[in-house]
Amino acid sequence: MSKITTARLLAMKQAGHKIAMITAYDATFAKLFEQAGVHAILVGDSLGMVLQGETNTLKVSVDDIAYHTRCVANGSEKMFIVADMPFMSYSTPEQACAGAATLMRAGAHMVKLEGGEWLAETVTQLTRQGIPVCGHLGLTPQSVHVFGGFKLQGRKAEQAEQIKRQAVALEAAGIQLLVLECVPSQLAAEVSRLLHIPVIGIGAGPDTDGQVLVMQDALGLTSGYVPKFTKNFLAESGNVKAAIEAYVAEVADGRFPGPEHSFS
């Protein structure tokens, strides 16, 4: 696998080749995931829940993400690394630039922000400073208390139109990647066709340009509630590398996600 860049991800979308992304938080898993053919790593604020044991992502700091981004970067030579901007770390463009600079210095190739049109000025400012940006729409976990829980977004026509409008506005502002989380499959397909940039789905059906999963979910390590959109690849493969190879292969040929992992 040659080094993955924003240009390579865009070329994959244009060629119809699916992008396989997964979360990672340390060098060991990063190296193994690269060997398994993963294209992109998300150093997610999900670490607040799966590593720190919190009930949501809100306590994660920029320093937390920077530490784990540095660990992942030390284990990866070729994968594209996206680092989450944590809760309240980008309330102004100036604050966003400072936090994003910390994450880029730690080894990120792109930062991810949750939110719609209100982020346009921030996205533009970041890209002017040479910082690539990934958007995140649909279920945005940092807004869990606004939504009243981790709930499907975009099922109502008005919500769906809002998500499409926000996606177009973010692309116009300069994002080069978009994550769509927990939205109906048809809406995700429409957004993927609407945008020129790659769209990565999680709980968004099979018709996005790629998929992302939390690594603990993909390996069946999640205790308690297991989201509908996940699959335990380790149960069928017997070892971690084979499990992630299966994930990459099933994303590539469209077997994952199936109807049982998607929302209508």
PDB file of C-alpha atoms in Angstrom:
ATOM      1  CA  MET A   1       0.000   0.000   0.000  1.00  0.00           C
ATOM      2  CA  SER A   2       1.374   3.395  -0.997  1.00  0.00           C
ATOM      3  CA  LYS A   3       1.080   6.357   1.367  1.00  0.00           C
ATOM      4  CA  ILE A   4      -2.496   7.576   1.759  1.00  0.00           C
ATOM      5  CA  THR A   5      -3.086  11.300   1.233  1.00  0.00           C
ATOM      6  CA  THR A   6      -6.125  13.527   0.686  1.00  0.00           C
ATOM      7  CA  ALA A   7      -5.480  13.236  -3.047  1.00  0.00           C
ATOM      8  CA  ARG A   8      -5.430   9.432  -2.809  1.00  0.00           C
ATOM      9  CA  LEU A   9      -8.703   9.370  -0.854  1.00  0.00           C
ATOM     10  CA  LEU A  10     -10.341  11.612  -3.452  1.00  0.00           C
ATOM     11  CA  ALA A  11      -9.065   9.376  -6.249  1.00  0.00           C
ATOM     12  CA  MET A  12     -10.540   6.348  -4.468  1.00  0.00           C
ATOM     13  CA  LYS A  13     -13.969   8.018  -4.394  1.00  0.00           C
ATOM     14  CA  GLN A  14     -13.715   8.941  -8.057  1.00  0.00           C
ATOM     15  CA  ALA A  15     -12.735   5.372  -8.973  1.00  0.00           C
ATOM     16  CA  GLY A  16     -15.458   3.831  -6.811  1.00  0.00           C
ATOM     17  CA  HIS A  17     -12.963   2.168  -4.456  1.00  0.00           C
ATOM     18  CA  LYS A  18     -14.226   2.019  -0.873  1.00  0.00           C
ATOM     19  CA  ILE A  19     -12.209   3.573   1.958  1.00  0.00           C
ATOM     20  CA  ALA A  20     -11.706   1.520   5.147  1.00  0.00           C
ATOM     21  CA  MET A  21     -11.186   3.613   8.273  1.00  0.00           C
ATOM     22  CA  ILE A  22     -11.055   2.472  11.903  1.00  0.00           C
ATOM     23  CA  THR A  23     -10.223   4.090  15.225  1.00  0.00           C
ATOM     24  CA  ALA A  24      -6.881   3.438  16.909  1.00  0.00           C
ATOM     25  CA  TYR A  25      -5.210   4.931  19.933  1.00  0.00           C
ATOM     26  CA  ASP A  26      -1.721   3.370  20.116  1.00  0.00           C
ATOM     27  CA  ALA A  27       1.264   2.309  18.029  1.00  0.00           C
ATOM     28  CA  THR A  28       0.725  -1.460  18.321  1.00  0.00           C
ATOM     29  CA  PHE A  29      -2.756  -1.444  16.847  1.00  0.00           C
ATOM     30  CA  ALA A  30      -1.831   1.214  14.294  1.00  0.00           C
ATOM     31  CA  LYS A  31       0.980  -0.957  12.930  1.00  0.00           C
ATOM     32  CA  LEU A  32      -1.235  -4.029  12.824  1.00  0.00           C
ATOM     33  CA  PHE A  33      -4.065  -2.149  11.107  1.00  0.00           C
ATOM     34  CA  GLU A  34      -1.670  -0.838   8.479  1.00  0.00           C
ATOM     35  CA  GLN A  35      -0.486  -4.386   7.796  1.00  0.00           C
ATOM     36  CA  ALA A  36      -4.142  -5.414   7.427  1.00  0.00           C
ATOM     37  CA  GLY A  37      -4.715  -2.852   4.668  1.00  0.00           C
ATOM     38  CA  VAL A  38      -6.601  -0.097   6.514  1.00  0.00           C
ATOM     39  CA  HIS A  39      -6.481   3.200   4.628  1.00  0.00           C
ATOM     40  CA  ALA A  40      -7.200   5.697   7.396  1.00  0.00           C
ATOM     41  CA  ILE A  41      -7.132   5.890  11.179  1.00  0.00           C
ATOM     42  CA  LEU A  42      -9.398   8.061  13.292  1.00  0.00           C
ATOM     43  CA  VAL A  43      -7.916   9.004  16.649  1.00  0.00           C
ATOM     44  CA  GLY A  44     -11.384   9.524  18.019  1.00  0.00           C
ATOM     45  CA  ASP A  45     -12.679  11.221  21.105  1.00  0.00           C
ATOM     46  CA  SER A  46     -14.403   7.844  21.475  1.00  0.00           C
ATOM     47  CA  LEU A  47     -11.332   7.138  23.613  1.00  0.00           C
ATOM     48  CA  GLY A  48     -13.213   8.871  26.407  1.00  0.00           C
ATOM     49  CA  MET A  49     -15.665   5.987  26.448  1.00  0.00           C
ATOM     50  CA  VAL A  50     -13.620   2.961  25.345  1.00  0.00           C
ATOM     51  CA  LEU A  51     -10.327   3.820  27.109  1.00  0.00           C
ATOM     52  CA  GLN A  52     -11.272   6.154  29.936  1.00  0.00           C
ATOM     53  CA  GLY A  53     -14.584   4.514  30.839  1.00  0.00           C
ATOM     54  CA  GLU A  54     -16.728   7.648  30.597  1.00  0.00           C
ATOM     55  CA  THR A  55     -20.379   7.570  29.496  1.00  0.00           C
ATOM     56  CA  ASN A  56     -19.755  10.107  26.708  1.00  0.00           C
ATOM     57  CA  THR A  57     -16.905  11.942  24.967  1.00  0.00           C
ATOM     58  CA  LEU A  58     -17.216  15.316  26.670  1.00  0.00           C
ATOM     59  CA  LYS A  59     -14.293  15.068  29.115  1.00  0.00           C
ATOM     60  CA  VAL A  60     -11.676  14.340  26.441  1.00  0.00           C
ATOM     61  CA  SER A  61      -9.087  17.115  26.010  1.00  0.00           C
ATOM     62  CA  VAL A  62      -6.853  18.257  23.161  1.00  0.00           C
ATOM     63  CA  ASP A  63      -3.897  16.922  25.146  1.00  0.00           C
ATOM     64  CA  ASP A  64      -5.580  13.490  25.346  1.00  0.00           C
ATOM     65  CA  ILE A  65      -6.060  13.390  21.577  1.00  0.00           C
ATOM     66  CA  ALA A  66      -2.530  14.697  20.943  1.00  0.00           C
ATOM     67  CA  TYR A  67      -0.990  11.978  23.117  1.00  0.00           C
ATOM     68  CA  HIS A  68      -2.831   9.175  21.342  1.00  0.00           C
ATOM     69  CA  THR A  69      -2.237  10.750  17.907  1.00  0.00           C
ATOM     70  CA  ARG A  70       1.502  10.722  18.606  1.00  0.00           C
ATOM     71  CA  CYS A  71       1.289   7.049  19.574  1.00  0.00           C
ATOM     72  CA  VAL A  72      -0.627   6.156  16.400  1.00  0.00           C
ATOM     73  CA  ALA A  73       1.721   8.166  14.183  1.00  0.00           C
ATOM     74  CA  ASN A  74       4.677   6.258  15.641  1.00  0.00           C
ATOM     75  CA  GLY A  75       3.066   3.002  14.537  1.00  0.00           C
ATOM     76  CA  SER A  76       2.025   4.072  11.044  1.00  0.00           C
ATOM     77  CA  GLU A  77       4.050   4.853   7.951  1.00  0.00           C
ATOM     78  CA  LYS A  78       1.365   4.920   5.262  1.00  0.00           C
ATOM     79  CA  MET A  79      -2.127   5.351   6.740  1.00  0.00           C
ATOM     80  CA  PHE A  80      -3.955   8.677   6.737  1.00  0.00           C
ATOM     81  CA  ILE A  81      -4.459   9.906  10.316  1.00  0.00           C
ATOM     82  CA  VAL A  82      -7.493  11.979  11.291  1.00  0.00           C
ATOM     83  CA  ALA A  83      -7.591  13.414  14.829  1.00  0.00           C
ATOM     84  CA  ASP A  84     -10.762  14.512  16.586  1.00  0.00           C
ATOM     85  CA  MET A  85     -11.073  18.039  17.905  1.00  0.00           C
ATOM     86  CA  PRO A  86     -12.674  17.473  21.333  1.00  0.00           C
ATOM     87  CA  PHE A  87     -15.728  19.107  22.874  1.00  0.00           C
ATOM     88  CA  MET A  88     -15.458  22.933  23.141  1.00  0.00           C
ATOM     89  CA  SER A  89     -11.983  23.021  21.561  1.00  0.00           C
ATOM     90  CA  TYR A  90     -13.167  24.909  18.454  1.00  0.00           C
ATOM     91  CA  SER A  91     -15.770  27.395  19.656  1.00  0.00           C
ATOM     92  CA  THR A  92     -13.869  30.169  17.836  1.00  0.00           C
ATOM     93  CA  PRO A  93     -11.618  30.015  14.760  1.00  0.00           C
ATOM     94  CA  GLU A  94      -8.666  31.149  16.866  1.00  0.00           C
ATOM     95  CA  GLN A  95      -9.206  28.417  19.442  1.00  0.00           C
ATOM     96  CA  ALA A  96      -9.627  25.854  16.673  1.00  0.00           C
ATOM     97  CA  CYS A  97      -6.362  26.867  15.005  1.00  0.00           C
ATOM     98  CA  ALA A  98      -4.443  26.561  18.269  1.00  0.00           C
ATOM     99  CA  GLY A  99      -5.850  23.112  19.079  1.00  0.00           C
ATOM    100  CA  ALA A 100      -5.503  21.849  15.523  1.00  0.00           C
ATOM    101  CA  ALA A 101      -1.861  22.962  15.424  1.00  0.00           C
ATOM    102  CA  THR A 102      -1.203  20.837  18.508  1.00  0.00           C
ATOM    103  CA  LEU A 103      -2.785  17.792  16.854  1.00  0.00           C
ATOM    104  CA  MET A 104      -0.969  18.292  13.551  1.00  0.00           C
ATOM    105  CA  ARG A 105       2.362  18.584  15.380  1.00  0.00           C
ATOM    106  CA  ALA A 106       1.511  15.313  17.134  1.00  0.00           C
ATOM    107  CA  GLY A 107       1.257  13.564  13.760  1.00  0.00           C
ATOM    108  CA  ALA A 108      -2.282  14.083  12.456  1.00  0.00           C
ATOM    109  CA  HIS A 109      -2.829  14.673   8.742  1.00  0.00           C
ATOM    110  CA  MET A 110      -6.321  16.134   9.255  1.00  0.00           C
ATOM    111  CA  VAL A 111      -8.575  17.254  12.110  1.00  0.00           C
ATOM    112  CA  LYS A 112     -12.269  16.464  12.501  1.00  0.00           C
ATOM    113  CA  LEU A 113     -14.950  18.884  13.709  1.00  0.00           C
ATOM    114  CA  GLU A 114     -18.586  18.137  14.579  1.00  0.00           C
ATOM    115  CA  GLY A 115     -21.218  20.591  13.328  1.00  0.00           C
ATOM    116  CA  GLY A 116     -22.840  22.355  10.382  1.00  0.00           C
ATOM    117  CA  GLU A 117     -22.831  25.752   8.685  1.00  0.00           C
ATOM    118  CA  TRP A 118     -21.756  27.590  11.818  1.00  0.00           C
ATOM    119  CA  LEU A 119     -18.319  26.017  11.355  1.00  0.00           C
ATOM    120  CA  ALA A 120     -17.781  27.472   7.864  1.00  0.00           C
ATOM    121  CA  GLU A 121     -15.585  30.355   9.009  1.00  0.00           C
ATOM    122  CA  THR A 122     -13.535  28.020  11.207  1.00  0.00           C
ATOM    123  CA  VAL A 123     -13.069  25.499   8.387  1.00  0.00           C
ATOM    124  CA  THR A 124     -11.968  28.246   6.006  1.00  0.00           C
ATOM    125  CA  GLN A 125      -9.488  29.618   8.527  1.00  0.00           C
ATOM    126  CA  LEU A 126      -8.020  26.187   9.260  1.00  0.00           C
ATOM    127  CA  THR A 127      -7.541  25.360   5.580  1.00  0.00           C
ATOM    128  CA  ARG A 128      -5.920  28.759   4.993  1.00  0.00           C
ATOM    129  CA  GLN A 129      -3.403  27.790   7.669  1.00  0.00           C
ATOM    130  CA  GLY A 130      -2.635  24.500   5.908  1.00  0.00           C
ATOM    131  CA  ILE A 131      -4.741  22.262   8.161  1.00  0.00           C
ATOM    132  CA  PRO A 132      -7.011  19.807   6.280  1.00  0.00           C
ATOM    133  CA  VAL A 133     -10.461  19.388   7.843  1.00  0.00           C
ATOM    134  CA  CYS A 134     -12.956  16.535   8.098  1.00  0.00           C
ATOM    135  CA  GLY A 135     -16.570  17.412   8.858  1.00  0.00           C
ATOM    136  CA  HIS A 136     -18.964  15.296  10.918  1.00  0.00           C
ATOM    137  CA  LEU A 137     -22.755  15.406  10.521  1.00  0.00           C
ATOM    138  CA  GLY A 138     -25.740  13.342  11.614  1.00  0.00           C
ATOM    139  CA  LEU A 139     -25.335  12.000  15.117  1.00  0.00           C
ATOM    140  CA  THR A 140     -22.562  14.165  16.540  1.00  0.00           C
ATOM    141  CA  PRO A 141     -21.653  12.633  19.929  1.00  0.00           C
ATOM    142  CA  GLN A 142     -20.438  15.925  21.405  1.00  0.00           C
ATOM    143  CA  SER A 143     -24.059  17.132  21.131  1.00  0.00           C
ATOM    144  CA  VAL A 144     -25.462  14.091  22.926  1.00  0.00           C
ATOM    145  CA  HIS A 145     -27.267  16.213  25.522  1.00  0.00           C
ATOM    146  CA  VAL A 146     -28.900  18.346  22.813  1.00  0.00           C
ATOM    147  CA  PHE A 147     -30.161  15.230  21.041  1.00  0.00           C
ATOM    148  CA  GLY A 148     -31.312  13.628  24.295  1.00  0.00           C
ATOM    149  CA  GLY A 149     -29.134  10.568  23.724  1.00  0.00           C
ATOM    150  CA  PHE A 150     -27.384   8.702  20.918  1.00  0.00           C
ATOM    151  CA  LYS A 151     -30.253   8.785  18.394  1.00  0.00           C
ATOM    152  CA  LEU A 152     -30.721   8.361  14.646  1.00  0.00           C
ATOM    153  CA  GLN A 153     -30.677  11.694  12.809  1.00  0.00           C
ATOM    154  CA  GLY A 154     -32.186  12.767   9.486  1.00  0.00           C
ATOM    155  CA  ARG A 155     -35.236  10.501   9.340  1.00  0.00           C
ATOM    156  CA  LYS A 156     -37.653  13.420   9.047  1.00  0.00           C
ATOM    157  CA  ALA A 157     -37.656  15.252   5.699  1.00  0.00           C
ATOM    158  CA  GLU A 158     -36.765  18.590   7.303  1.00  0.00           C
ATOM    159  CA  GLN A 159     -33.796  17.055   9.146  1.00  0.00           C
ATOM    160  CA  ALA A 160     -32.610  15.318   5.995  1.00  0.00           C
ATOM    161  CA  GLU A 161     -32.678  18.540   3.995  1.00  0.00           C
ATOM    162  CA  GLN A 162     -30.791  20.302   6.764  1.00  0.00           C
ATOM    163  CA  ILE A 163     -28.043  17.655   6.750  1.00  0.00           C
ATOM    164  CA  LYS A 164     -27.696  17.921   2.965  1.00  0.00           C
ATOM    165  CA  ARG A 165     -27.540  21.715   3.176  1.00  0.00           C
ATOM    166  CA  GLN A 166     -24.921  21.548   5.921  1.00  0.00           C
ATOM    167  CA  ALA A 167     -22.813  19.071   3.946  1.00  0.00           C
ATOM    168  CA  VAL A 168     -22.768  21.331   0.891  1.00  0.00           C
ATOM    169  CA  ALA A 169     -21.906  24.375   3.026  1.00  0.00           C
ATOM    170  CA  LEU A 170     -19.025  22.573   4.719  1.00  0.00           C
ATOM    171  CA  GLU A 171     -17.633  21.382   1.394  1.00  0.00           C
ATOM    172  CA  ALA A 172     -17.817  24.939   0.068  1.00  0.00           C
ATOM    173  CA  ALA A 173     -15.949  26.125   3.166  1.00  0.00           C
ATOM    174  CA  GLY A 174     -13.126  23.680   2.442  1.00  0.00           C
ATOM    175  CA  ILE A 175     -13.575  20.313   4.176  1.00  0.00           C
ATOM    176  CA  GLN A 176     -11.908  17.456   2.304  1.00  0.00           C
ATOM    177  CA  LEU A 177     -13.667  14.561   4.046  1.00  0.00           C
ATOM    178  CA  LEU A 178     -17.039  14.097   5.748  1.00  0.00           C
ATOM    179  CA  VAL A 179     -18.159  11.567   8.360  1.00  0.00           C
ATOM    180  CA  LEU A 180     -21.895  10.802   8.416  1.00  0.00           C
ATOM    181  CA  GLU A 181     -23.050   9.022  11.568  1.00  0.00           C
ATOM    182  CA  CYS A 182     -26.364   7.282  12.274  1.00  0.00           C
ATOM    183  CA  VAL A 183     -28.481   8.540   9.394  1.00  0.00           C
ATOM    184  CA  PRO A 184     -30.825   6.632   7.054  1.00  0.00           C
ATOM    185  CA  SER A 185     -29.043   4.810   4.239  1.00  0.00           C
ATOM    186  CA  GLN A 186     -30.912   6.690   1.513  1.00  0.00           C
ATOM    187  CA  LEU A 187     -29.915  10.061   2.946  1.00  0.00           C
ATOM    188  CA  ALA A 188     -26.263   8.990   3.207  1.00  0.00           C
ATOM    189  CA  ALA A 189     -26.330   7.830  -0.417  1.00  0.00           C
ATOM    190  CA  GLU A 190     -27.764  11.193  -1.495  1.00  0.00           C
ATOM    191  CA  VAL A 191     -25.104  13.134   0.404  1.00  0.00           C
ATOM    192  CA  SER A 192     -22.351  10.944  -1.062  1.00  0.00           C
ATOM    193  CA  ARG A 193     -23.595  11.675  -4.593  1.00  0.00           C
ATOM    194  CA  LEU A 194     -24.043  15.369  -3.826  1.00  0.00           C
ATOM    195  CA  LEU A 195     -20.489  15.979  -2.614  1.00  0.00           C
ATOM    196  CA  HIS A 196     -17.267  15.828  -4.596  1.00  0.00           C
ATOM    197  CA  ILE A 197     -15.270  14.860  -1.492  1.00  0.00           C
ATOM    198  CA  PRO A 198     -15.272  11.367   0.089  1.00  0.00           C
ATOM    199  CA  VAL A 199     -18.059  10.608   2.575  1.00  0.00           C
ATOM    200  CA  ILE A 200     -17.313   8.064   5.314  1.00  0.00           C
ATOM    201  CA  GLY A 201     -20.263   6.386   6.992  1.00  0.00           C
ATOM    202  CA  ILE A 202     -20.832   4.861  10.407  1.00  0.00           C
ATOM    203  CA  GLY A 203     -24.367   3.601  10.774  1.00  0.00           C
ATOM    204  CA  ALA A 204     -25.092   5.263   7.427  1.00  0.00           C
ATOM    205  CA  GLY A 205     -25.580   2.278   5.126  1.00  0.00           C
ATOM    206  CA  PRO A 206     -23.479   0.790   2.323  1.00  0.00           C
ATOM    207  CA  ASP A 207     -23.559   3.583  -0.267  1.00  0.00           C
ATOM    208  CA  THR A 208     -21.075   6.032   1.235  1.00  0.00           C
ATOM    209  CA  ASP A 209     -17.518   6.201  -0.109  1.00  0.00           C
ATOM    210  CA  GLY A 210     -16.139   4.340   2.891  1.00  0.00           C
ATOM    211  CA  GLN A 211     -16.789   3.123   6.419  1.00  0.00           C
ATOM    212  CA  VAL A 212     -15.406   3.771   9.888  1.00  0.00           C
ATOM    213  CA  LEU A 213     -15.823   1.694  13.041  1.00  0.00           C
ATOM    214  CA  VAL A 214     -14.592   2.005  16.589  1.00  0.00           C
ATOM    215  CA  MET A 215     -11.928  -0.706  16.869  1.00  0.00           C
ATOM    216  CA  GLN A 216     -13.420  -2.149  20.068  1.00  0.00           C
ATOM    217  CA  ASP A 217     -16.729  -2.649  18.266  1.00  0.00           C
ATOM    218  CA  ALA A 218     -15.066  -4.294  15.260  1.00  0.00           C
ATOM    219  CA  LEU A 219     -13.243  -6.695  17.598  1.00  0.00           C
ATOM    220  CA  GLY A 220     -16.202  -7.484  19.848  1.00  0.00           C
ATOM    221  CA  LEU A 221     -14.572  -5.832  22.861  1.00  0.00           C
ATOM    222  CA  THR A 222     -17.492  -3.557  23.684  1.00  0.00           C
ATOM    223  CA  SER A 223     -19.345  -4.441  26.877  1.00  0.00           C
ATOM    224  CA  GLY A 224     -22.972  -3.571  27.502  1.00  0.00           C
ATOM    225  CA  TYR A 225     -24.822  -1.825  24.661  1.00  0.00           C
ATOM    226  CA  VAL A 226     -23.666  -2.839  21.174  1.00  0.00           C
ATOM    227  CA  PRO A 227     -24.721  -0.426  18.399  1.00  0.00           C
ATOM    228  CA  LYS A 228     -26.747  -1.865  15.516  1.00  0.00           C
ATOM    229  CA  PHE A 229     -24.232  -0.628  12.957  1.00  0.00           C
ATOM    230  CA  THR A 230     -21.305  -2.645  14.310  1.00  0.00           C
ATOM    231  CA  LYS A 231     -20.063  -6.145  13.520  1.00  0.00           C
ATOM    232  CA  ASN A 232     -17.741  -8.413  15.501  1.00  0.00           C
ATOM    233  CA  PHE A 233     -15.197  -9.415  12.849  1.00  0.00           C
ATOM    234  CA  LEU A 234     -13.002 -11.186  15.399  1.00  0.00           C
ATOM    235  CA  ALA A 235     -15.704 -13.789  16.096  1.00  0.00           C
ATOM    236  CA  GLU A 236     -15.399 -15.134  12.541  1.00  0.00           C
ATOM    237  CA  SER A 237     -11.641 -14.824  12.048  1.00  0.00           C
ATOM    238  CA  GLY A 238      -9.904 -15.927  15.237  1.00  0.00           C
ATOM    239  CA  ASN A 239      -7.149 -13.290  15.376  1.00  0.00           C
ATOM    240  CA  VAL A 240      -7.023  -9.511  15.277  1.00  0.00           C
ATOM    241  CA  LYS A 241      -5.116  -9.059  12.003  1.00  0.00           C
ATOM    242  CA  ALA A 242      -7.418 -11.453  10.163  1.00  0.00           C
ATOM    243  CA  ALA A 243     -10.443  -9.691  11.660  1.00  0.00           C
ATOM    244  CA  ILE A 244      -9.346  -6.315  10.336  1.00  0.00           C
ATOM    245  CA  GLU A 245      -8.420  -7.807   6.961  1.00  0.00           C
ATOM    246  CA  ALA A 246     -11.986  -9.161   6.825  1.00  0.00           C
ATOM    247  CA  TYR A 247     -13.347  -5.716   7.693  1.00  0.00           C
ATOM    248  CA  VAL A 248     -11.322  -4.078   4.912  1.00  0.00           C
ATOM    249  CA  ALA A 249     -12.404  -6.762   2.415  1.00  0.00           C
ATOM    250  CA  GLU A 250     -16.088  -6.546   3.325  1.00  0.00           C
ATOM    251  CA  VAL A 251     -16.041  -2.760   3.050  1.00  0.00           C
ATOM    252  CA  ALA A 252     -14.308  -3.036  -0.332  1.00  0.00           C
ATOM    253  CA  ASP A 253     -16.823  -5.427  -1.855  1.00  0.00           C
ATOM    254  CA  GLY A 254     -19.916  -3.938  -0.227  1.00  0.00           C
ATOM    255  CA  ARG A 255     -20.771  -6.800   2.122  1.00  0.00           C
ATOM    256  CA  PHE A 256     -20.383  -4.521   5.116  1.00  0.00           C
ATOM    257  CA  PRO A 257     -22.479  -2.817   6.197  1.00  0.00           C
ATOM    258  CA  GLY A 258     -25.402  -5.048   5.364  1.00  0.00           C
ATOM    259  CA  PRO A 259     -29.107  -4.255   5.848  1.00  0.00           C
ATOM    260  CA  GLU A 260     -28.897  -5.515   9.414  1.00  0.00           C
ATOM    261  CA  HIS A 261     -26.307  -2.799  10.184  1.00  0.00           C
ATOM    262  CA  SER A 262     -28.202   0.043   8.483  1.00  0.00           C
ATOM    263  CA  PHE A 263     -31.152   2.352   9.130  1.00  0.00           C
ATOM    264  CA  SER A 264     -34.051   3.034   6.790  1.00  0.00           C
TER     265      SER A 264
END
